[in-house]
XYZ file of N, CA, C and O in Angstrom:
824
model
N 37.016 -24.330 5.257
C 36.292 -23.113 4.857
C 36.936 -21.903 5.524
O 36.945 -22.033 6.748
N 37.646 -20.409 4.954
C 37.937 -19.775 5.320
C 37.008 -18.868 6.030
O 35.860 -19.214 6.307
N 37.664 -17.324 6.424
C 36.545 -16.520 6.965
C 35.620 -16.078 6.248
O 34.437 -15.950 6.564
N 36.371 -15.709 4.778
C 36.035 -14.702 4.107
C 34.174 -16.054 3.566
O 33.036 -15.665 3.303
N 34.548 -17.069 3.603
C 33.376 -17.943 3.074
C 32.147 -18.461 3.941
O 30.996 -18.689 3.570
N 32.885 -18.614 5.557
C 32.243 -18.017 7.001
C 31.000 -17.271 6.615
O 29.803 -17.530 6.491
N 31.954 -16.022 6.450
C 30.894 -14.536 6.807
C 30.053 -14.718 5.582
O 28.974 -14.134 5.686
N 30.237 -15.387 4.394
C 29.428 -15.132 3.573
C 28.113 -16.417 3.464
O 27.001 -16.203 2.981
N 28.477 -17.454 3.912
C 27.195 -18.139 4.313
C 26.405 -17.571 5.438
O 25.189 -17.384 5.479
N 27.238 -17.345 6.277
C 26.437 -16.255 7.873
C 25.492 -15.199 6.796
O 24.288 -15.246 7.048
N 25.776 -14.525 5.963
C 25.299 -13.498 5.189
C 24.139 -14.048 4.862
O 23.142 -13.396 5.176
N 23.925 -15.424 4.128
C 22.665 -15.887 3.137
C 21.884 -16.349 3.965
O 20.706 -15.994 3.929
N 22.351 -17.288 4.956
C 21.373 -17.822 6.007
C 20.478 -16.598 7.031
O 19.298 -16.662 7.377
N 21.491 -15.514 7.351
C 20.869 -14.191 7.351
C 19.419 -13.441 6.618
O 18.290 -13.084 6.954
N 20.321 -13.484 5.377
C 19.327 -13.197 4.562
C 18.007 -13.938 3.937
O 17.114 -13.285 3.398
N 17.976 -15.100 4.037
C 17.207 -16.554 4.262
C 16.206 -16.024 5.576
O 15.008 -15.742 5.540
N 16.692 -16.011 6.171
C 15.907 -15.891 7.735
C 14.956 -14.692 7.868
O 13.788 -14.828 8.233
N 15.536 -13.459 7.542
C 15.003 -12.101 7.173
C 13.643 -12.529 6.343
O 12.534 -12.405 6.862
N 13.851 -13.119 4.810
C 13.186 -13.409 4.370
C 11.484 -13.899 4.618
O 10.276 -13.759 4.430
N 12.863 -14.718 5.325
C 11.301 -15.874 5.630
C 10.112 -15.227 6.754
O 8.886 -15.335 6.784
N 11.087 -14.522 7.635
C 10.162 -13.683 8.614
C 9.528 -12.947 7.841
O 8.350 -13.302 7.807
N 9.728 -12.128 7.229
C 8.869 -11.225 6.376
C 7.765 -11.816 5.783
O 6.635 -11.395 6.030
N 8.037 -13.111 4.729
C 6.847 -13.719 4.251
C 5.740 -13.986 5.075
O 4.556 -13.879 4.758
N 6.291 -14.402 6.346
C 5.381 -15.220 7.135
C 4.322 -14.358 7.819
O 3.191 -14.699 8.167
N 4.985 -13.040 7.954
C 4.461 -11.626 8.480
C 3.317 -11.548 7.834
O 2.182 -11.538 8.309
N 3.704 -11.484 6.562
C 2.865 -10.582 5.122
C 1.696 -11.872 5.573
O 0.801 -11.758 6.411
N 1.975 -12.927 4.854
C 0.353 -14.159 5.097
C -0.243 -14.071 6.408
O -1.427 -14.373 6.559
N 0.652 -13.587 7.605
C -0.313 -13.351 8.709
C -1.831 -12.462 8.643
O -3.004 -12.559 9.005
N -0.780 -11.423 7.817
C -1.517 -10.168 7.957
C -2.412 -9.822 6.975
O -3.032 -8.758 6.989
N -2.553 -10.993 5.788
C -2.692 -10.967 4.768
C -4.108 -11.646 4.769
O -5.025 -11.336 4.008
N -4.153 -12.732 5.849
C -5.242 -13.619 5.983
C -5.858 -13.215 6.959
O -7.057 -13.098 6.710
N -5.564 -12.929 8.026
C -6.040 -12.616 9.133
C -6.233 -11.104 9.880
O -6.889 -10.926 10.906
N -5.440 -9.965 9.054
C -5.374 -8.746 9.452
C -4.293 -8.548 10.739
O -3.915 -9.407 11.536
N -3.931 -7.122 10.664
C -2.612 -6.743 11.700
C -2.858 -7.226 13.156
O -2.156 -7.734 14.031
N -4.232 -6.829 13.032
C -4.010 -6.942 14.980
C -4.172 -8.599 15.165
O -4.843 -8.886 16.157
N -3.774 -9.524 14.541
C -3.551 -11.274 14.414
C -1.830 -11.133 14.609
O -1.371 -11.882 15.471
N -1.123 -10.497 14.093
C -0.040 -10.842 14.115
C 0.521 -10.796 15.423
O 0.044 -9.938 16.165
N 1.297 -11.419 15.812
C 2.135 -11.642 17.059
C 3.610 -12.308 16.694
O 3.989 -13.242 15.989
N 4.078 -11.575 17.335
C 5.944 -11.758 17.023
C 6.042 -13.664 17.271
O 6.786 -14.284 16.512
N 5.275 -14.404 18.314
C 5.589 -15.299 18.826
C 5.466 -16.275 18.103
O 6.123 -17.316 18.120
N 4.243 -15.847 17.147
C 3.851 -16.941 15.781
C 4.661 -16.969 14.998
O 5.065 -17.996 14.452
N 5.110 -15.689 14.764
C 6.028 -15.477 13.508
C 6.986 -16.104 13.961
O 7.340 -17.100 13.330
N 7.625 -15.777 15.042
C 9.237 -16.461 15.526
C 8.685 -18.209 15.455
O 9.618 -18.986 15.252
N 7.669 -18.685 15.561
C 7.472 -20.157 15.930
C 7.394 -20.474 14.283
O 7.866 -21.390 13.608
N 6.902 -19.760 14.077
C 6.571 -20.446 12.502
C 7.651 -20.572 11.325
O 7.633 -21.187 10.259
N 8.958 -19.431 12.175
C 9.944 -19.559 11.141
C 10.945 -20.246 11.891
O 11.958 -20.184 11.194
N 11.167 -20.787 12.803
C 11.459 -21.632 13.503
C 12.995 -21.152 14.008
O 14.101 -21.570 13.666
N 12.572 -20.020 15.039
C 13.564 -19.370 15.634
C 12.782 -18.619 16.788
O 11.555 -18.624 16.884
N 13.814 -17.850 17.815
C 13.381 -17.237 18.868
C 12.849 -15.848 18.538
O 13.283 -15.385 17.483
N 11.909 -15.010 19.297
C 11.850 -14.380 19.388
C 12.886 -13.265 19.301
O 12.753 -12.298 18.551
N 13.908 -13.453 20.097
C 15.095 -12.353 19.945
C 15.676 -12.229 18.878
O 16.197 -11.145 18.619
N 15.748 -13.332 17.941
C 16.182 -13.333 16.718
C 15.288 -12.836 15.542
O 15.725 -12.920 14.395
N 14.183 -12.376 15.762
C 13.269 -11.495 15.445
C 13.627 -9.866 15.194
O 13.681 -9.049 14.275
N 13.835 -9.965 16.656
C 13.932 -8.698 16.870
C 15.405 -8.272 16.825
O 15.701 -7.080 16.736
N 16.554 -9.478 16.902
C 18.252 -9.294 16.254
C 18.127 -8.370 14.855
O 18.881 -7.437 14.582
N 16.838 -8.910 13.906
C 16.556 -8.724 12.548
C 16.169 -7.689 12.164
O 16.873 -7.143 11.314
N 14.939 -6.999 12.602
C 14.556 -6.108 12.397
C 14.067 -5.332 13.771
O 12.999 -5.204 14.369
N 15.423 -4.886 13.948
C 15.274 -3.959 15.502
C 13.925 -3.611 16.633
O 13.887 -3.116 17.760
N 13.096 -4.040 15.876
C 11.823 -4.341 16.902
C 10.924 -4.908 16.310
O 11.397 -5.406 15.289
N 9.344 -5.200 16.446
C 8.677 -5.444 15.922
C 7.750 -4.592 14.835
O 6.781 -4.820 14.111
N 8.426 -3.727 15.082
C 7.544 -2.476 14.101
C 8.464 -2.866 13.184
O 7.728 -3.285 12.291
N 9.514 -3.003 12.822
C 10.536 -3.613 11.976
C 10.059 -4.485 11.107
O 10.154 -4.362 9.885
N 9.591 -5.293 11.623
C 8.921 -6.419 10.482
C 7.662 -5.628 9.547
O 7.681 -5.536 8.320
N 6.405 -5.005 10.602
C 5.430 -4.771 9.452
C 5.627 -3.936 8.896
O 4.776 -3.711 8.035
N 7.029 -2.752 8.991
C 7.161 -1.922 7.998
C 7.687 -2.623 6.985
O 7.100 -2.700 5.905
N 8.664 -3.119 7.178
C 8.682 -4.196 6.008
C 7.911 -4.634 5.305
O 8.162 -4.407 4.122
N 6.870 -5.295 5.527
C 5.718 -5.502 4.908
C 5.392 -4.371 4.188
O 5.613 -4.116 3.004
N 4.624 -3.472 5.375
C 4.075 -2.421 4.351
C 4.868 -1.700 3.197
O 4.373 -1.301 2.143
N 5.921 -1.622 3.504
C 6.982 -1.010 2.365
C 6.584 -2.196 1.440
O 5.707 -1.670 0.757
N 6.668 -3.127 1.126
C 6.845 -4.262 0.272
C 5.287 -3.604 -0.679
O 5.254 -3.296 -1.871
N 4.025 -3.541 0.428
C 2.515 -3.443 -0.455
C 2.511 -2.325 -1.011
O 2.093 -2.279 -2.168
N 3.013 -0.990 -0.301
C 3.135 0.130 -1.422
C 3.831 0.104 -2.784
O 3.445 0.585 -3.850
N 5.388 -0.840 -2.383
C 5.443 -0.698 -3.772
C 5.126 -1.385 -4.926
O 5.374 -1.273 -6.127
N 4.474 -2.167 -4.172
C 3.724 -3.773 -5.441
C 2.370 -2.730 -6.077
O 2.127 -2.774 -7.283
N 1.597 -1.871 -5.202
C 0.893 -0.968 -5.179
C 1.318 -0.286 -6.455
O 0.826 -0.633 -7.529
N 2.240 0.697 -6.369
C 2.594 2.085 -7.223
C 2.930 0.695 -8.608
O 2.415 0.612 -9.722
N 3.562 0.136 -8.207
C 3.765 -0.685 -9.599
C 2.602 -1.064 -10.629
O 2.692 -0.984 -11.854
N 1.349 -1.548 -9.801
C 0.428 -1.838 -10.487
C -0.417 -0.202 -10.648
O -1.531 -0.518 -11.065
N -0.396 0.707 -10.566
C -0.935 1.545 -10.442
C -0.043 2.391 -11.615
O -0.747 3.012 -12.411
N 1.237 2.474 -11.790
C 1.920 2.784 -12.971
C 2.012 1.968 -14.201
O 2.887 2.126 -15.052
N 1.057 1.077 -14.256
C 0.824 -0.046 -15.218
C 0.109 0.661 -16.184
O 0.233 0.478 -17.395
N -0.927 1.779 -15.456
C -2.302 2.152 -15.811
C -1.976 3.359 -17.562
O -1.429 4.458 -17.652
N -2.492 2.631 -18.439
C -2.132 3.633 -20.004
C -2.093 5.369 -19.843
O -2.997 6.003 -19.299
N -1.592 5.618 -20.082
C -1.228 7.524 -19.803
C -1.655 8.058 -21.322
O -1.400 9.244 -21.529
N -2.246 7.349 -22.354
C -2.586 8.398 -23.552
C -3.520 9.199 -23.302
O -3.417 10.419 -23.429
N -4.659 8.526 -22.874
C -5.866 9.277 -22.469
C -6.188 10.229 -20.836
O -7.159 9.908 -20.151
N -5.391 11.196 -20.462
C -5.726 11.457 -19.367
C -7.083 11.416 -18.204
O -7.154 11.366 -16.976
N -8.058 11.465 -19.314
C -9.608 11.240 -18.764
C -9.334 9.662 -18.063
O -9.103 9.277 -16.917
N -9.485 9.009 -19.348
C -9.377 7.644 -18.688
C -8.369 6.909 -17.959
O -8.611 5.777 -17.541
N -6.863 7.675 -17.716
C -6.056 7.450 -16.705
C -6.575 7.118 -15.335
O -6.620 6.103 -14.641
N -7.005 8.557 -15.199
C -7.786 8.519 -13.953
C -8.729 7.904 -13.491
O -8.903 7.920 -12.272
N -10.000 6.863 -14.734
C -10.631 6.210 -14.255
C -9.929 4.898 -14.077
O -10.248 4.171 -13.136
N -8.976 4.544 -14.940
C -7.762 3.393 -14.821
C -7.280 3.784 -13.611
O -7.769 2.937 -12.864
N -6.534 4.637 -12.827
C -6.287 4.564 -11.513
C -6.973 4.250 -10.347
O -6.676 3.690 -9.291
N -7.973 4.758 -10.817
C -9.289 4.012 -9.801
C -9.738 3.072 -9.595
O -9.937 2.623 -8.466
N -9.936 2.683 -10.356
C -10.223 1.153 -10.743
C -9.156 -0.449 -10.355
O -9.385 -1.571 -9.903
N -7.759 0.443 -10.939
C -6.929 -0.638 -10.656
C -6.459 -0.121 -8.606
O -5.667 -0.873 -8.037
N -6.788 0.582 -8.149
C -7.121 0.670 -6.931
C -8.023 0.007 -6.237
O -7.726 -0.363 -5.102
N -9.056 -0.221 -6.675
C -9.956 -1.079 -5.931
C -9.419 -2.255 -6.289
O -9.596 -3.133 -5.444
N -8.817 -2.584 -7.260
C -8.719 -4.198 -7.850
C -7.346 -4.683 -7.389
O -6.860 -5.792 -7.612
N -6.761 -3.600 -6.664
C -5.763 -3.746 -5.845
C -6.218 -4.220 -4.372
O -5.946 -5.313 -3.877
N -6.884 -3.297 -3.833
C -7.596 -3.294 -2.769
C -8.216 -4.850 -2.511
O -7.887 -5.665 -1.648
N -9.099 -4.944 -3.438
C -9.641 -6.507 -3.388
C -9.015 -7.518 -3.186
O -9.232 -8.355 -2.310
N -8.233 -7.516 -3.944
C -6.933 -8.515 -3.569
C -6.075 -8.771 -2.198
O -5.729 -9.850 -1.717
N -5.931 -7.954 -1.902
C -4.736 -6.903 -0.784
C -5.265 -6.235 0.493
O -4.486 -5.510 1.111
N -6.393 -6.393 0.902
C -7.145 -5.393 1.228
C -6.800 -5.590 2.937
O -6.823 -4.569 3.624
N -6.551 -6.636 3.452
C -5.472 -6.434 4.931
C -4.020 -5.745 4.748
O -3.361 -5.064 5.532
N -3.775 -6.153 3.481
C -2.391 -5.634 3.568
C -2.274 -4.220 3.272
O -1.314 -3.579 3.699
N -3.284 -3.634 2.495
C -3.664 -2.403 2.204
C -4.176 -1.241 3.700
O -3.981 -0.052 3.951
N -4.827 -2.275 4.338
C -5.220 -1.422 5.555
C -3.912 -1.692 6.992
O -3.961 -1.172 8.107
N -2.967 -2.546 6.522
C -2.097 -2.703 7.679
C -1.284 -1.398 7.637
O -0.785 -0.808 8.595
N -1.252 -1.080 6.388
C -0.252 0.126 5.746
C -0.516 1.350 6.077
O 0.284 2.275 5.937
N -2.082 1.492 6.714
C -2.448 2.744 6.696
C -3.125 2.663 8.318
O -3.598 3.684 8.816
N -3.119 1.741 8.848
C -3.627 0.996 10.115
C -2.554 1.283 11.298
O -2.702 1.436 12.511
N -1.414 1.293 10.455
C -0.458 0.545 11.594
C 0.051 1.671 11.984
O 0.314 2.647 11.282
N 0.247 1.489 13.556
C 0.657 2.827 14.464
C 2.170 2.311 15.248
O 2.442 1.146 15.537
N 2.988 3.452 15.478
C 4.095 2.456 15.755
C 4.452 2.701 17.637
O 4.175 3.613 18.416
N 4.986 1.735 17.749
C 5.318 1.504 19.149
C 5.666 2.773 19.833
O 6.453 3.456 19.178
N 5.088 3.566 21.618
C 5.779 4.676 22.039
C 5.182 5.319 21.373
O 5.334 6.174 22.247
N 4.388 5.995 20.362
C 4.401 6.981 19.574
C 5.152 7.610 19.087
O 5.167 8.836 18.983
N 6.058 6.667 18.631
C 6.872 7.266 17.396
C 6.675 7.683 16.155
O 5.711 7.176 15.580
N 7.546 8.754 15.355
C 6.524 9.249 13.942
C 6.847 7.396 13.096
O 7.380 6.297 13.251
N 5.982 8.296 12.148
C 6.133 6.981 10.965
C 7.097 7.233 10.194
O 7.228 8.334 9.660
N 7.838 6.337 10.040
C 8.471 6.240 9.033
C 8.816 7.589 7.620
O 8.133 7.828 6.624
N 9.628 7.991 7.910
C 9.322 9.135 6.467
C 9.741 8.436 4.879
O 9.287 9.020 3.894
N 10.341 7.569 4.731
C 10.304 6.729 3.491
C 9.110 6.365 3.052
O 8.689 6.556 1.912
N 8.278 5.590 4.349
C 6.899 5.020 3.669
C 6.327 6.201 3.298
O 6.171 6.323 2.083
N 5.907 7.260 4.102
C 5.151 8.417 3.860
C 5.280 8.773 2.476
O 4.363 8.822 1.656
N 6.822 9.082 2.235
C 6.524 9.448 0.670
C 6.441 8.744 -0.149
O 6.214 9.184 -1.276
N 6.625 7.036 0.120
C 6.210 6.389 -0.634
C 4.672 6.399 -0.742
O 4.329 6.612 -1.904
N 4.006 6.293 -0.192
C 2.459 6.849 -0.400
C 2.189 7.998 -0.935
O 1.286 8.188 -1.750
N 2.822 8.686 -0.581
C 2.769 10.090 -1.445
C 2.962 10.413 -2.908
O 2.447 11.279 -3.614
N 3.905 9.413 -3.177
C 4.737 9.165 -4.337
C 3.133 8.080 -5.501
O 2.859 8.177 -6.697
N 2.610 7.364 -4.600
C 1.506 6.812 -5.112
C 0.085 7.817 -5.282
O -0.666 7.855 -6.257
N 0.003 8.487 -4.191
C -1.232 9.505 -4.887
C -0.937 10.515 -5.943
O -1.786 11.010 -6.685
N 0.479 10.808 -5.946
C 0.707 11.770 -6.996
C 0.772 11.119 -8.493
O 0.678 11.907 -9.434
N 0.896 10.016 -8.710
C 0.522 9.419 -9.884
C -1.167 9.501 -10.972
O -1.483 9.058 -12.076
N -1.917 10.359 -9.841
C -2.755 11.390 -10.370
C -2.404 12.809 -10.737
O -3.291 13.576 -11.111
N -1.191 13.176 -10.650
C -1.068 14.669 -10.918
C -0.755 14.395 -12.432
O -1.672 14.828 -13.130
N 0.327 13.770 -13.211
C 0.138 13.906 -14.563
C -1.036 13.934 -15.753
O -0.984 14.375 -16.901
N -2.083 13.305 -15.036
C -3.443 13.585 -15.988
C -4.419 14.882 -15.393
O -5.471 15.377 -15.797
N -3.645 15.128 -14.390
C -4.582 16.007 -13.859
C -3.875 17.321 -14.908
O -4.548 17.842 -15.798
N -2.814 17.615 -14.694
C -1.711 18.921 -15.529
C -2.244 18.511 -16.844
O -2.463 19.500 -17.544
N -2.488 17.546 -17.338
C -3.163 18.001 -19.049
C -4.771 18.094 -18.888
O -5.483 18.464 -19.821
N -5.232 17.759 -17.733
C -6.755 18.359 -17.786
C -6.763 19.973 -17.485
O -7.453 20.796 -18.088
N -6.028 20.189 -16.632
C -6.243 21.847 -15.847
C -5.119 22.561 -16.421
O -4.622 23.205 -15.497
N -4.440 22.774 -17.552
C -3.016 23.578 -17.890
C -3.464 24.769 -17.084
O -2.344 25.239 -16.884
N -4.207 25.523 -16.533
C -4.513 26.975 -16.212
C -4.164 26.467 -14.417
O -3.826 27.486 -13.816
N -4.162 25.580 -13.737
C -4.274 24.852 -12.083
C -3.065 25.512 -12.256
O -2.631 25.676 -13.396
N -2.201 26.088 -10.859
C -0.980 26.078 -10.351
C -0.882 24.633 -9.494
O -1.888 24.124 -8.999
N 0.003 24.239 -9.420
C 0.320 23.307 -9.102
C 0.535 23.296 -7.574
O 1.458 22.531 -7.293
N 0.103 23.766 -6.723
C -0.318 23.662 -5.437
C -1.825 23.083 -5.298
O -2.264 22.161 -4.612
N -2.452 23.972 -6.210
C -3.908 23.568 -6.534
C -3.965 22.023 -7.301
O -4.927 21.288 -7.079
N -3.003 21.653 -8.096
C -3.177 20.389 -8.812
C -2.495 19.432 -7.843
O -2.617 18.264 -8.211
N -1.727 19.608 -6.573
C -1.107 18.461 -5.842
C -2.463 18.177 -4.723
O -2.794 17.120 -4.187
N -3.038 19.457 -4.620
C -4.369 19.284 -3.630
C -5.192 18.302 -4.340
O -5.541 17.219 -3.871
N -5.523 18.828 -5.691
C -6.631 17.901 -5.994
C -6.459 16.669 -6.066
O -7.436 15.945 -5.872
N -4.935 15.980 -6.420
C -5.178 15.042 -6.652
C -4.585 13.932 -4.858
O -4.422 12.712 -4.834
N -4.473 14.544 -4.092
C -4.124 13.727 -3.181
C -5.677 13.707 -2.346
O -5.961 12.826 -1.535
N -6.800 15.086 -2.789
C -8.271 14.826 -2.340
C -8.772 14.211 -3.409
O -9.897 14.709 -3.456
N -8.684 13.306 -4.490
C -8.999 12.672 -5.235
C -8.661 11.119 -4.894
O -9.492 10.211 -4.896
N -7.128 10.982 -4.569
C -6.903 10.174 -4.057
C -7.461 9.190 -2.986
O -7.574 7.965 -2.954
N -7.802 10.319 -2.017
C -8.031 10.085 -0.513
C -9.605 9.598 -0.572
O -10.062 8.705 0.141
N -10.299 10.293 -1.483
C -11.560 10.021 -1.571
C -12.027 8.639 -2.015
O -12.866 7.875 -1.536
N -10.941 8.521 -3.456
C -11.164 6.753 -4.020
C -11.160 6.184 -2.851
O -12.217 5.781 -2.366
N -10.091 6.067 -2.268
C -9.661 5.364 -0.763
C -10.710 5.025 0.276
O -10.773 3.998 0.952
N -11.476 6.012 0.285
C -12.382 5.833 1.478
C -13.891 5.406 0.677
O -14.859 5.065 1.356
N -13.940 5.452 -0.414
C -14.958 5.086 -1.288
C -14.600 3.444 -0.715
O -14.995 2.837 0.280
N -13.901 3.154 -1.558
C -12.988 1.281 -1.679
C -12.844 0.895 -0.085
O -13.071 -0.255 0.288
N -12.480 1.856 0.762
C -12.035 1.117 2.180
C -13.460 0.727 3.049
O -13.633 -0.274 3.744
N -14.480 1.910 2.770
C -15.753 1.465 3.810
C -16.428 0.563 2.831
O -16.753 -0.539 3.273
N -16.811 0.932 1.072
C -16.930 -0.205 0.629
C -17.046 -1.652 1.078
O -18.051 -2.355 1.179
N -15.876 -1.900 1.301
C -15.317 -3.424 1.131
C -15.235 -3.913 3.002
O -14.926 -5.061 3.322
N -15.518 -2.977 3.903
C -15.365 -2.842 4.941
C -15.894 -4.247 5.588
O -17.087 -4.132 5.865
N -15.525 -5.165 5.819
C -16.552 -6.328 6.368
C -17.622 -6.724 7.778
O -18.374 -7.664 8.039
N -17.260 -5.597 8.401
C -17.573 -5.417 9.887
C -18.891 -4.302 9.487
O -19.584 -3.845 10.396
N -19.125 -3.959 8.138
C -20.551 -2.812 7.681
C -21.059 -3.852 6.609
O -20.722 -5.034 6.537
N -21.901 -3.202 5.826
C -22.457 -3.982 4.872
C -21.523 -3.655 3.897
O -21.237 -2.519 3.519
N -20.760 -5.405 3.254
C -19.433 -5.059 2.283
C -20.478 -5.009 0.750
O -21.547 -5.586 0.551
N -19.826 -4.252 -0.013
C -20.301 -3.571 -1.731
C -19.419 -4.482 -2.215
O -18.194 -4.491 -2.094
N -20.326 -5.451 -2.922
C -19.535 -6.165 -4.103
C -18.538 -5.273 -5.460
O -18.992 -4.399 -6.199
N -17.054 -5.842 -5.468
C -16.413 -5.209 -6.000
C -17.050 -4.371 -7.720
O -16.820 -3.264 -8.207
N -17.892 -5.550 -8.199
C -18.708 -4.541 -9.303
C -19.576 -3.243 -9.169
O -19.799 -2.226 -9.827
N -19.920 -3.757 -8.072
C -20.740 -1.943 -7.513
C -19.932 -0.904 -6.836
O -20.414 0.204 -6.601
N -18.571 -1.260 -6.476
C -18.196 -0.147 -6.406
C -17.428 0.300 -7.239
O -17.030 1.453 -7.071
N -17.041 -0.346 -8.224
C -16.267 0.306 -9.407
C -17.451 1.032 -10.476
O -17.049 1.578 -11.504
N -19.467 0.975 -10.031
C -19.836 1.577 -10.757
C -20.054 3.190 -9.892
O -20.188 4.336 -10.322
N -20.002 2.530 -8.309
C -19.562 4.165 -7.618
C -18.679 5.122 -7.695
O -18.981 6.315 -7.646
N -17.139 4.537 -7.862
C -16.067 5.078 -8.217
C -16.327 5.619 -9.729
O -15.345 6.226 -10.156
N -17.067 5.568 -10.349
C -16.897 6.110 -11.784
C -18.029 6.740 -11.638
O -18.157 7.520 -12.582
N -19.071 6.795 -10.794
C -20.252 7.851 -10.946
C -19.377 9.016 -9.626
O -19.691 10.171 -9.338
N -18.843 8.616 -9.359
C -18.036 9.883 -8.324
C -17.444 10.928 -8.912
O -17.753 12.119 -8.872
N -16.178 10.141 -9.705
C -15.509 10.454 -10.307
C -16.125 11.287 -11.474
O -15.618 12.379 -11.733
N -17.220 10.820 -12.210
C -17.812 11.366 -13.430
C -18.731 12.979 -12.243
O -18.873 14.067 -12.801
N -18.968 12.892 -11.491
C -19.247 14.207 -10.942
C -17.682 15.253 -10.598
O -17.255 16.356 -10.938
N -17.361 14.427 -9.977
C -15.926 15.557 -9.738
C -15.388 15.795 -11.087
O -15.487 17.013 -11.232
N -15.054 15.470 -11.775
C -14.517 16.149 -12.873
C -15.631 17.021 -13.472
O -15.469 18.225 -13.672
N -16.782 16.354 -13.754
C -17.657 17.732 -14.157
C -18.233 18.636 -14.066
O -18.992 19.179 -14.869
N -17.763 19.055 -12.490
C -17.827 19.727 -11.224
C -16.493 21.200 -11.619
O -16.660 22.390 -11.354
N -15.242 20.556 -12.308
C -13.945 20.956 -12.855
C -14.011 21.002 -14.113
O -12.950 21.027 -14.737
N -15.294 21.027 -14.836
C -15.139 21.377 -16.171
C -14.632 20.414 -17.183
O -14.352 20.734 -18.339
N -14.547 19.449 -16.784
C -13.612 17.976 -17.467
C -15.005 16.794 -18.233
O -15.793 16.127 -17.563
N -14.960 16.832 -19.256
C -15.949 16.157 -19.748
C -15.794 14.383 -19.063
O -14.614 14.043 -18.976
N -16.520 13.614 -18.736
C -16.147 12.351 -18.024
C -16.357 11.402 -19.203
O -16.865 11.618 -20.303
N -15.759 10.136 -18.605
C -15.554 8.950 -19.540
C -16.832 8.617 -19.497
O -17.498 8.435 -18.478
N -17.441 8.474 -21.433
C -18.638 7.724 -21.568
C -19.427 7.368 -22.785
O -20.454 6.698 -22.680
């Protein structure tokens, strides 16, 4: 076996390993929530050292950004799924497939927005606008509801539109309060929603 075939199995088993840490991350955090995870499980469970952990993804904040990068964009994906003919009902389709995201996801959803990084370092500016990049997927129905909004005013509303579903769905489902079965809060999210828009002059879905 030459070098050039060397470096390129070193490459997959690499990339194999990366992998697998990551998966193992995500079901940690997935079943059990962030503050469960520990580098030591993960390194035991993928059946390597610790340092080789951290060889991988330069520390341990390394891994759950990984993760979280992974849930935002499984996130925006299912969230750009949502039909764009009807702008009214976009927005209740964004909502909706938010909580039904949430339900599913809902450690991995709060690791993303949970997670603080080592030292106090900033976060990440990729993820940031990748989140950003996900609440603004309310501004296109919002620009055919408001043509008269400047668009300072239409990036506000919809990232306080955003933020609001969010905290509707997050204390919701909260398990440590009294958790709202996912049918009652998708009839909150649409009696919310049916006030804020008609609050803005926007006739609501009905």
């Amino acid at each position: 076996m030459n070098n050039v075939q060397d470096e390129s199995l070193r490459d997959r088993k690499k990339s194999r390993r990366r992998q697998q840490i990551v998966e193992i991350a995500r079901s940690i955090i997935a079943t059990k929530g962030l503050k469960s995870l520990k580098v030591r499980d993960v390194a035991d469970a993928a059946g390597c050292s610790v340092g080789s952990v951290y060889n991988e993804f330069g520390d341990f904040d390394g891994v759950i950004l990984t993760v979280n990068r992974e849930t935002v964009k499984e996130l925006t994906v299912r969230l750009g799924q949502v039909p764009a003919e009807d702008p009214v009902r976009q927005l209740y389709g964004l909502a909706a497939t938010y909580l039904e995201f949430f339900a599913e996801h809902a450690n991995l959803l709060r690791s993303l927005f949970e997670h603080r990084m080592e030292d106090d370092r900033p976060y990440p500016d990729d993820i940031l606008q990748m989140v950003m990049d996900a609440f603004a997927l309310m501004h296109p129905p919002l620009v055919r509801l408001l043509p008269n909004a400047d668009d300072v005013q239409i990036a506000l509303l919809s990232r306080t539109l955003f933020s609001a579903v969010h905290g509707i769905i997050s204390l919701g489902l909260e398990e440590r309060m009294v958790a709202v079965p996912p049918q009652m809060l998708r009839q909150q999210l649409d009696q919310f929603l049916d006030a804020h828009l008609a609050g803005l002059g926007i006739v609501p879905v009905r």
